[in-house]
Every structure is written in structure tokens, then in C-alpha cells.
Amino acid sequence: MQRLAGKIAIVTGAGGGLGRGYALGLGAAGASVVVNDINPETAGQTVADIEAAGGKAIANTGDITNFDAAADIVKTALDTFGDLHAVVNNAGVCRDRMFTSLTEDDWDMVMAVHLKGHFCIASHASRYWRGKSKDGAAVSGRIINTSSGAGL
């Protein structure tokens, strides 16, 4: 039996890099995965690879920095797989510049994705789990926030 059989996870930024790796790993462990990425081609490829390995996945291209779009990402998990057990907040943008050469637009983009985006989706997932708990269901949700050393 696969360790995560019956579990449902959302992975943001799952079209490439580490997010893709997390999504593939979760799928291989038996979880059903919502592959969230703003690039529909890379999200679709990650889904295809999970399914080719026998897993279950669906692509979602919602913008995590938009509160309503983040709600729709959680809704995708619920509508497609019936529940949600984990959110992996992996989406990120890298502006490899020294702080002194970073523009205000660069700063705003980094803050939007790394802070607001993680808040938006985690907020909707937490509200879902809290509602289940108030209805008397046992809840064991997880929010995993990733980070990078690139900013150091």
C-alpha cells in the first residue's frame, strides 16, 4: 500500500523545479495532486507524468496571489478529489539582484508571490479544515511552506 493513498494535496509552483519534484513524489506515494502553476503547459506535463506513473492529478493555473483564485484552487481539490489534506506552498519568483538594484516592481512581485500567495491559499485551506472540525470531523491538515537560499 502506498503511504499517502487517499490523501489529497495541492502543490503550488508545481510545473517545474522543486514544486514539480514535490508533486511527482506525492503522486508516487499515492496522493492525488492538484498541480498548480501559472504555466498551463508545464502544469499539464507534470499531471501527465504523475498519471503515466499510475497516479491521480489535475492541473490548475490559478493565481495564488489573488484571494478569489486561491479559493478556486482549493475548490478544485474538493470538487475533483473530495477532500484536502495538504498544501505545499512552493510557488516563488526569484529576482537575482542585489538589494540596492532591486526595483519596486521586483519587490512587489516577490512579496505578492512569497507572502500574499502563501497566505491566500493557506487561508482558504485552513477555513475548510476549520469548518470540518466545527462539524465534528477529525482533521489532520498540513501546510508546508518552502523557502530558498537564493535571497541570501
Short mmCIF file of C-alpha atoms in Angstrom, two decimals:
data_model
loop_
_atom_site.label_atom_id
_atom_site.label_comp_id
_atom_site.label_asym_id
_atom_site.label_seq_id
_atom_site.Cartn_x
_atom_site.Cartn_y
_atom_site.Cartn_z
CA MET A 1 0.00 0.00 0.00
CA GLN A 2 1.20 3.49 -0.81
CA ARG A 3 1.88 5.67 2.21
CA LEU A 4 -0.28 8.60 1.02
CA ALA A 5 -3.09 6.64 -0.61
CA GLY A 6 -6.35 8.51 -0.17
CA LYS A 7 -4.67 11.82 0.63
CA ILE A 8 -5.14 14.95 -1.47
CA ALA A 9 -2.51 17.65 -1.81
CA ILE A 10 -2.17 20.97 -3.59
CA VAL A 11 1.33 21.92 -4.74
CA THR A 12 1.86 25.48 -5.95
CA GLY A 13 4.56 26.20 -8.48
CA ALA A 14 4.38 22.53 -9.47
CA GLY A 15 5.10 22.99 -13.16
CA GLY A 16 8.85 22.91 -12.71
CA GLY A 17 11.77 22.78 -10.32
CA LEU A 18 11.24 21.67 -6.75
CA GLY A 19 7.45 22.05 -6.97
CA ARG A 20 7.37 19.54 -9.81
CA GLY A 21 9.53 17.23 -7.72
CA TYR A 22 7.18 17.54 -4.74
CA ALA A 23 4.14 16.85 -6.94
CA LEU A 24 5.75 13.82 -8.56
CA GLY A 25 6.83 12.48 -5.17
CA LEU A 26 3.39 12.94 -3.65
CA GLY A 27 1.82 11.25 -6.66
CA ALA A 28 4.27 8.34 -6.44
CA ALA A 29 3.41 7.96 -2.75
CA GLY A 30 -0.28 7.62 -3.65
CA ALA A 31 -1.62 11.13 -3.06
CA SER A 32 -3.98 12.77 -5.52
CA VAL A 33 -2.36 16.05 -6.53
CA VAL A 34 -3.65 19.43 -7.65
CA VAL A 35 -0.74 20.68 -9.75
CA ASN A 36 -0.94 24.47 -9.54
CA ASP A 37 1.22 26.57 -11.84
CA ILE A 38 0.52 29.69 -13.89
CA ASN A 39 2.07 27.97 -16.92
CA PRO A 40 -0.54 25.58 -18.35
CA GLU A 41 1.99 23.64 -20.42
CA THR A 42 4.32 22.78 -17.57
CA ALA A 43 1.42 22.09 -15.19
CA GLY A 44 -0.07 19.76 -17.80
CA GLN A 45 3.23 17.94 -18.24
CA THR A 46 3.54 17.36 -14.50
CA VAL A 47 0.00 15.98 -14.45
CA ALA A 48 0.76 13.73 -17.44
CA ASP A 49 3.87 12.39 -15.72
CA ILE A 50 2.00 11.67 -12.47
CA GLU A 51 -0.74 9.88 -14.40
CA ALA A 52 1.77 7.95 -16.53
CA ALA A 53 3.23 6.59 -13.29
CA GLY A 54 -0.25 5.46 -12.17
CA GLY A 55 -1.14 8.45 -10.00
CA LYS A 56 -4.02 10.89 -9.98
CA ALA A 57 -3.59 14.59 -10.68
CA ILE A 58 -5.30 17.63 -12.15
CA ALA A 59 -3.79 20.86 -13.42
CA ASN A 60 -4.85 24.23 -12.07
CA THR A 61 -3.46 27.53 -13.37
CA GLY A 62 -4.99 29.83 -10.76
CA ASP A 63 -3.01 32.81 -9.49
CA ILE A 64 -2.18 32.23 -5.83
CA THR A 65 -1.72 35.97 -5.29
CA ASN A 66 -5.43 36.55 -5.94
CA PHE A 67 -7.60 35.69 -2.94
CA ASP A 68 -10.58 34.51 -5.02
CA ALA A 69 -8.38 32.50 -7.39
CA ALA A 70 -6.76 30.82 -4.39
CA ALA A 71 -10.24 29.83 -3.20
CA ASP A 72 -10.83 28.24 -6.60
CA ILE A 73 -7.62 26.21 -6.27
CA VAL A 74 -8.90 24.72 -3.01
CA LYS A 75 -12.30 24.22 -4.64
CA THR A 76 -10.59 22.30 -7.46
CA ALA A 77 -9.21 19.83 -4.91
CA LEU A 78 -12.58 19.44 -3.23
CA ASP A 79 -14.60 19.16 -6.45
CA THR A 80 -12.16 16.77 -8.12
CA PHE A 81 -10.95 14.59 -5.25
CA GLY A 82 -13.47 15.25 -2.47
CA ASP A 83 -11.17 16.49 0.27
CA LEU A 84 -7.88 18.24 1.05
CA HIS A 85 -5.12 17.08 3.36
CA ALA A 86 -2.07 19.19 2.49
CA VAL A 87 -0.95 22.38 0.80
CA VAL A 88 2.65 22.71 -0.31
CA ASN A 89 3.32 26.44 -0.74
CA ASN A 90 6.20 26.19 -3.15
CA ALA A 91 5.47 28.85 -5.80
CA GLY A 92 8.08 31.53 -5.91
CA VAL A 93 9.82 34.09 -8.03
CA CYS A 94 13.49 34.90 -7.92
CA ARG A 95 14.88 38.32 -8.67
CA ASP A 96 18.61 37.68 -8.53
CA ARG A 97 19.74 41.20 -7.87
CA MET A 98 21.45 42.93 -5.04
CA PHE A 99 19.02 44.68 -2.73
CA THR A 100 20.38 48.03 -3.91
CA SER A 101 19.46 47.27 -7.54
CA LEU A 102 16.06 45.70 -6.88
CA THR A 103 13.20 47.76 -8.33
CA GLU A 104 9.97 48.46 -6.52
CA ASP A 105 8.12 46.30 -9.07
CA ASP A 106 10.56 43.42 -8.39
CA TRP A 107 9.98 43.82 -4.66
CA ASP A 108 6.20 43.91 -5.07
CA MET A 109 6.24 40.71 -7.18
CA VAL A 110 8.39 38.84 -4.66
CA MET A 111 6.16 39.93 -1.77
CA ALA A 112 2.99 39.07 -3.69
CA VAL A 113 4.07 35.52 -4.51
CA HIS A 114 6.08 34.62 -1.42
CA LEU A 115 3.89 36.23 1.21
CA LYS A 116 0.44 37.07 -0.09
CA GLY A 117 0.24 33.97 -2.28
CA HIS A 118 1.12 31.68 0.57
CA PHE A 119 -1.39 33.46 2.81
CA CYS A 120 -4.21 33.31 0.25
CA ILE A 121 -4.17 29.58 -0.36
CA ALA A 122 -3.33 28.68 3.25
CA SER A 123 -6.23 30.85 4.42
CA HIS A 124 -8.75 29.01 2.25
CA ALA A 125 -7.37 25.58 3.17
CA SER A 126 -7.45 26.47 6.87
CA ARG A 127 -11.02 27.74 6.62
CA TYR A 128 -12.03 24.46 5.00
CA TRP A 129 -10.34 22.42 7.74
CA ARG A 130 -11.79 24.59 10.50
CA GLY A 131 -15.28 24.16 9.07
CA LYS A 132 -14.84 20.39 9.00
CA SER A 133 -13.64 20.44 12.60
CA LYS A 134 -16.60 22.54 13.72
CA ASP A 135 -18.86 19.96 12.07
CA GLY A 136 -17.25 17.30 14.27
CA ALA A 137 -14.95 15.69 11.70
CA ALA A 138 -11.40 14.73 12.59
CA VAL A 139 -9.00 16.96 10.71
CA SER A 140 -5.30 16.49 10.14
CA GLY A 141 -4.36 19.10 7.53
CA ARG A 142 -0.85 20.20 6.71
CA ILE A 143 0.59 23.42 5.32
CA ILE A 144 4.17 23.15 4.13
CA ASN A 145 5.94 26.39 3.24
CA THR A 146 9.13 26.07 1.25
CA SER A 147 11.96 28.54 1.08
CA SER A 148 15.07 29.18 -0.92
CA GLY A 149 18.55 30.27 -0.05
CA ALA A 150 18.63 32.40 -3.22
CA GLY A 151 17.86 35.57 -1.28
CA LEU A 152 20.83 35.07 1.00
#
